[in-house]
Coordinates of C-alpha atoms in Angstrom, one line a residue:
M1 CA -47.3 77.9 -9.9
R2 CA -46.1 76.8 -13.2
R3 CA -45.6 73.0 -14.0
G4 CA -41.9 72.3 -13.2
A5 CA -41.4 75.3 -11.2
V6 CA -38.9 74.8 -8.1
I7 CA -41.1 74.3 -5.0
G8 CA -40.1 76.7 -2.1
P9 CA -41.0 79.8 -0.2
V10 CA -42.1 82.7 -2.4
P11 CA -40.2 85.7 -1.5
S12 CA -42.3 88.9 -0.5
A13 CA -41.8 92.3 -1.6
S14 CA -39.4 92.8 1.3
G15 CA -37.3 89.9 0.4
L16 CA -38.7 87.7 3.1
A17 CA -40.6 84.5 2.8
D18 CA -44.4 85.0 2.5
P19 CA -46.1 83.5 5.7
E20 CA -48.9 82.0 3.6
T21 CA -46.7 79.8 1.8
K22 CA -45.2 77.9 4.8
P23 CA -48.0 75.4 5.2
M24 CA -47.7 74.1 1.7
M25 CA -43.8 74.1 1.7
N26 CA -43.8 72.2 5.0
R27 CA -46.4 69.7 4.0
R28 CA -44.6 69.0 0.7
R29 CA -41.3 68.7 2.3
F30 CA -42.8 66.3 4.9
L31 CA -44.2 64.1 2.0
A32 CA -40.9 64.0 0.2
T33 CA -38.7 63.2 3.3
T34 CA -41.3 60.4 4.4
A35 CA -41.1 58.9 0.9
A36 CA -37.2 58.9 1.0
A37 CA -37.4 57.4 4.3
G38 CA -39.8 54.7 3.4
A39 CA -37.7 53.9 0.4
T40 CA -34.8 53.3 2.6
L41 CA -36.5 51.4 5.0
A42 CA -38.1 49.0 2.4
A43 CA -34.9 48.4 0.7
P44 CA -33.9 45.7 3.2
A45 CA -37.2 43.9 2.9
V46 CA -37.3 44.0 -0.9
R47 CA -33.5 42.4 -0.9
A48 CA -34.7 39.8 1.7
Q49 CA -37.6 39.0 -0.5
A50 CA -35.3 38.4 -3.5
R51 CA -32.5 36.5 -1.4
Q52 CA -31.5 33.5 -3.3
T53 CA -32.1 30.0 -1.9
I54 CA -29.7 27.1 -2.6
K55 CA -31.4 23.8 -2.7
I56 CA -29.3 20.8 -1.1
G57 CA -30.5 17.4 -1.7
L58 CA -29.0 14.7 0.4
A59 CA -29.2 10.7 0.4
P60 CA -30.1 8.9 3.6
Q61 CA -26.2 8.6 4.7
Q62 CA -27.3 7.9 8.3
A63 CA -29.6 5.2 9.6
T64 CA -32.8 7.4 8.8
Q65 CA -33.7 10.6 6.9
A66 CA -34.3 12.4 10.1
E67 CA -30.9 11.6 11.4
T68 CA -29.3 12.5 8.0
R69 CA -31.0 15.9 8.4
K70 CA -29.9 16.3 11.9
V71 CA -26.4 15.6 11.1
W72 CA -26.0 17.7 8.0
E73 CA -28.3 20.8 8.3
P74 CA -26.3 22.5 10.9
I75 CA -23.3 22.4 8.4
Y76 CA -25.2 23.7 5.3
K77 CA -26.8 26.5 7.3
I78 CA -23.2 27.6 7.9
V79 CA -22.6 27.3 4.3
A80 CA -25.6 29.3 3.2
D81 CA -24.9 32.0 5.4
R82 CA -21.3 32.3 4.2
M83 CA -22.8 32.4 0.6
G84 CA -25.4 34.9 1.6
V85 CA -28.2 32.7 0.4
G86 CA -31.3 30.9 1.9
L87 CA -31.3 27.2 2.4
E88 CA -33.7 24.7 1.3
L89 CA -32.5 21.0 2.5
T90 CA -34.1 17.8 1.5
V91 CA -33.3 14.3 2.2
A92 CA -34.4 11.6 -0.5
N93 CA -35.3 8.0 0.2
D94 CA -32.2 6.6 -1.6
W95 CA -29.0 7.4 -3.6
A96 CA -30.8 6.8 -6.9
G97 CA -33.4 9.4 -6.1
I98 CA -30.7 12.1 -5.4
S99 CA -29.0 11.4 -8.6
V100 CA -32.2 11.7 -10.5
A101 CA -32.9 15.0 -8.8
L102 CA -29.5 16.6 -9.6
A103 CA -29.7 15.3 -13.2
S104 CA -33.1 16.8 -13.7
E105 CA -32.1 20.0 -12.0
Q106 CA -34.7 19.6 -9.1
I107 CA -31.8 20.5 -6.6
D108 CA -28.7 22.5 -6.8
A109 CA -26.3 20.4 -5.1
T110 CA -25.6 17.2 -3.5
Q111 CA -23.2 14.9 -1.7
M112 CA -22.3 11.9 -4.0
G113 CA -20.3 8.7 -4.1
P114 CA -17.5 8.9 -6.8
W115 CA -19.2 6.6 -9.0
G116 CA -22.6 8.3 -8.7
Y117 CA -20.6 11.7 -9.5
V118 CA -19.0 10.1 -12.6
L119 CA -22.6 8.8 -13.7
A120 CA -24.2 12.2 -13.0
R121 CA -21.5 13.8 -15.0
A122 CA -21.8 11.7 -18.0
K123 CA -25.8 11.7 -17.9
G124 CA -26.5 15.2 -16.6
E125 CA -23.2 17.2 -17.0
A126 CA -23.0 17.6 -13.1
R127 CA -19.9 19.6 -12.0
I128 CA -17.7 18.9 -9.0
A129 CA -17.4 21.7 -6.4
C130 CA -15.6 19.8 -3.5
T131 CA -14.0 16.5 -2.5
M132 CA -15.0 15.4 0.8
L133 CA -11.9 14.4 3.4
V134 CA -12.2 11.3 5.2
N135 CA -9.7 11.3 8.6
G136 CA -7.8 14.2 6.6
E137 CA -7.4 12.4 3.2
P138 CA -9.3 12.6 -0.1
T139 CA -9.1 9.0 -0.8
Y140 CA -10.4 5.6 0.5
R141 CA -9.9 2.0 -0.9
A142 CA -12.1 -0.9 -1.9
V143 CA -11.6 -4.1 0.3
I144 CA -12.3 -7.7 0.1
V145 CA -12.5 -9.4 3.4
A146 CA -12.6 -13.2 4.5
R147 CA -14.3 -15.1 7.0
P148 CA -12.5 -15.8 10.3
G149 CA -9.9 -18.5 10.2
L150 CA -9.6 -18.6 6.2
K151 CA -6.0 -18.4 5.4
I152 CA -5.0 -16.8 2.2
D153 CA -1.3 -16.8 1.4
K154 CA -1.2 -15.9 -2.3
W155 CA -3.9 -13.7 -3.7
P156 CA -5.9 -14.4 -5.7
D157 CA -4.8 -17.9 -6.4
D158 CA -5.7 -19.2 -3.2
A159 CA -9.3 -17.6 -3.4
R160 CA -10.1 -19.7 -6.7
G161 CA -13.2 -21.8 -5.9
L162 CA -14.4 -20.1 -2.6
S163 CA -17.6 -18.3 -2.4
M164 CA -17.8 -14.6 -3.0
Q165 CA -20.5 -12.1 -1.9
M166 CA -20.3 -8.8 -3.9
L167 CA -22.3 -5.6 -3.4
D168 CA -25.1 -4.2 -5.9
V169 CA -23.6 -3.6 -9.3
G170 CA -24.1 0.2 -8.9
S171 CA -21.4 0.2 -6.0
T172 CA -18.1 1.7 -6.7
T173 CA -16.1 -0.6 -4.3
G174 CA -18.5 -3.3 -3.7
W175 CA -18.5 -4.4 -7.3
M176 CA -17.1 -2.1 -10.0
V177 CA -13.5 -1.9 -8.7
P178 CA -13.1 -5.4 -7.7
T179 CA -14.7 -6.8 -10.9
H180 CA -12.4 -4.7 -13.1
W181 CA -9.4 -5.9 -11.0
F182 CA -10.0 -9.5 -11.7
R183 CA -11.1 -8.8 -15.3
Q184 CA -7.9 -7.0 -16.0
R185 CA -6.1 -10.2 -15.0
G186 CA -8.2 -12.2 -17.2
L187 CA -10.5 -13.7 -14.5
E188 CA -14.2 -13.4 -14.4
P189 CA -15.3 -13.4 -10.9
K190 CA -18.6 -15.4 -11.7
T191 CA -16.7 -18.3 -12.7
F192 CA -13.4 -17.8 -10.8
F193 CA -15.3 -18.3 -7.6
G194 CA -17.2 -21.4 -6.6
R195 CA -20.2 -19.7 -5.3
Y196 CA -20.7 -16.1 -6.5
A197 CA -23.6 -13.6 -5.6
E198 CA -24.3 -10.0 -6.1
G199 CA -26.7 -7.4 -4.6
A200 CA -25.9 -7.4 -0.9
S201 CA -26.0 -4.4 1.3
A202 CA -22.5 -3.2 2.4
A203 CA -23.2 -4.0 6.0
A204 CA -24.8 -7.4 5.2
A205 CA -21.7 -8.3 3.4
Q206 CA -19.5 -7.7 6.3
V207 CA -21.7 -9.5 8.7
A208 CA -22.1 -12.6 6.0
A209 CA -18.3 -12.9 6.1
A210 CA -17.8 -12.5 9.8
N211 CA -20.6 -15.1 10.5
G212 CA -19.0 -17.7 7.9
Q213 CA -22.0 -17.8 5.6
V214 CA -19.5 -16.8 2.8
D215 CA -15.7 -17.0 2.4
L216 CA -15.2 -13.6 0.9
A217 CA -17.2 -10.3 0.6
T218 CA -16.5 -7.1 -0.9
G219 CA -16.8 -3.4 0.8
W220 CA -14.8 -0.5 1.4
D221 CA -12.4 0.5 4.1
I222 CA -14.4 3.6 5.6
H223 CA -17.6 1.7 6.0
R224 CA -16.0 -1.3 7.7
N225 CA -14.1 0.9 10.2
T226 CA -17.2 2.7 10.8
M227 CA -19.1 -0.6 11.8
I228 CA -16.1 -1.3 13.9
R229 CA -16.2 2.0 15.7
N230 CA -20.0 1.8 16.2
G231 CA -19.6 -1.7 17.7
T232 CA -21.7 -3.5 15.0
L233 CA -18.5 -5.4 14.0
K234 CA -15.5 -6.5 15.9
A235 CA -12.1 -5.6 14.6
D236 CA -11.2 -9.2 14.2
A237 CA -14.6 -10.4 13.1
N238 CA -13.1 -10.8 9.6
T239 CA -9.9 -10.2 7.7
V240 CA -8.9 -7.9 4.9
V241 CA -7.2 -9.9 2.2
W242 CA -7.2 -7.5 -0.5
Q243 CA -7.4 -3.7 -1.1
S244 CA -7.3 -1.3 -4.1
D245 CA -5.2 1.5 -4.8
P246 CA -6.4 4.8 -3.4
L247 CA -9.6 5.9 -5.0
P248 CA -11.0 9.5 -5.0
N249 CA -13.4 10.4 -2.2
E250 CA -17.0 11.3 -2.3
V251 CA -17.7 14.6 -3.8
V252 CA -20.2 17.8 -3.5
A253 CA -21.5 18.3 -7.1
V254 CA -23.8 20.9 -8.7
R255 CA -26.3 20.6 -11.4
R256 CA -25.2 21.6 -14.9
S257 CA -26.7 25.1 -15.3
F258 CA -25.9 26.1 -11.6
P259 CA -24.2 29.5 -11.9
E260 CA -20.3 29.2 -12.0
E261 CA -19.9 32.1 -9.3
M262 CA -22.4 30.1 -7.0
R263 CA -20.4 26.8 -7.4
V264 CA -17.2 28.7 -6.5
A265 CA -19.1 30.3 -3.5
L266 CA -20.2 27.0 -2.4
R267 CA -16.9 25.3 -2.6
D268 CA -15.1 28.4 -0.8
A269 CA -17.7 28.1 2.1
L270 CA -17.3 24.4 2.6
V271 CA -13.5 24.5 2.2
G272 CA -13.4 27.5 4.6
L273 CA -15.1 25.8 7.6
T274 CA -13.3 26.7 10.7
D275 CA -11.9 24.0 13.1
E276 CA -14.7 24.4 15.3
Q277 CA -17.3 24.2 12.5
R278 CA -15.6 21.1 11.2
K279 CA -16.2 19.3 14.6
L280 CA -19.9 19.1 13.5
L281 CA -19.0 16.9 10.7
P282 CA -20.2 13.3 11.3
W283 CA -17.2 10.7 11.8
P284 CA -15.2 9.9 9.8
Y285 CA -15.6 13.1 7.7
T286 CA -13.2 15.9 8.5
G287 CA -13.5 18.6 5.9
F288 CA -13.5 19.6 2.2
V289 CA -11.0 20.4 -0.4
P290 CA -11.5 22.1 -3.8
G291 CA -12.4 19.2 -6.4
T292 CA -11.4 18.7 -9.9
H293 CA -12.6 15.9 -12.4
A294 CA -9.1 14.5 -12.9
P295 CA -8.9 11.9 -10.0
Y296 CA -12.1 10.5 -11.1
E297 CA -11.2 9.8 -14.6
V298 CA -9.7 6.5 -13.5
L299 CA -13.3 5.3 -12.6
E300 CA -14.5 6.6 -15.9
K301 CA -12.1 4.4 -17.5
M302 CA -13.0 1.3 -15.3
G303 CA -16.8 2.0 -16.3
R304 CA -16.3 2.1 -19.8
E305 CA -13.9 -1.1 -19.8
L306 CA -16.6 -2.9 -18.0
G307 CA -19.4 -1.6 -20.5
V308 CA -21.3 0.1 -17.7
L309 CA -20.5 3.6 -18.9
K310 CA -20.8 4.5 -22.6
A311 CA -18.4 6.9 -24.2

């Protein structure tokens, strides 16, 4: 047979297929059919091997890393399935670690506090995918609480000379927002208050005010309400004497070179969680909405005016 000739039965003189050609024809047809079937069967396996994986990093939002994973992994499994990708979920030791991981592109996406997102955007060009909802709202407030029995009729005049416990200087509501508020009014917290301290954890500051160890302490409404709900703080253990204007909530942010279509897919998957799926979210989170940078510009402005964010 010539190279390139059509494979098939060779007609006999009578016009019928030559019986001696049938074994070759059947063997070749079988091999061709088997190869085609094999290619069809192998395709899903090849696609499965090539399936993209999204790397989600989380800070320990719950009491431990294990609890954080237990709470959030079911949500992100749903999200990954909706996106048609695999999931690799890691929980860092602290918020700083997760910010570094996003900036260095070791992870694709993470949940971040608003100030953490602003810093990640400034330093690592992180991009927002979603804003997280708390009790149905995309905002929260910084608060200052007073020890029991402390009467403040006029704020901030009646607070002059009192003791103040602020949180770490990296805290949005525990340091930056209240410090900016005071300085905008020509007041320097370190000299306005009689005894001033920084660096407490949010829970420790709330308890310090409740126990009368300090007159005043900073924090944020969501955290305080969570402590009250969990029974670690009584509703009347301290009193809110000041609160900020609404601030934009936590975000889900992605690394600088994360493909735009994947950012959109992540956003749509989170926003599109069903009512039943949203019940898996830990209190007080209730869902996600598409996020833009505009609401966070107020924090950028505060950071620049305080000198903690360079232009």
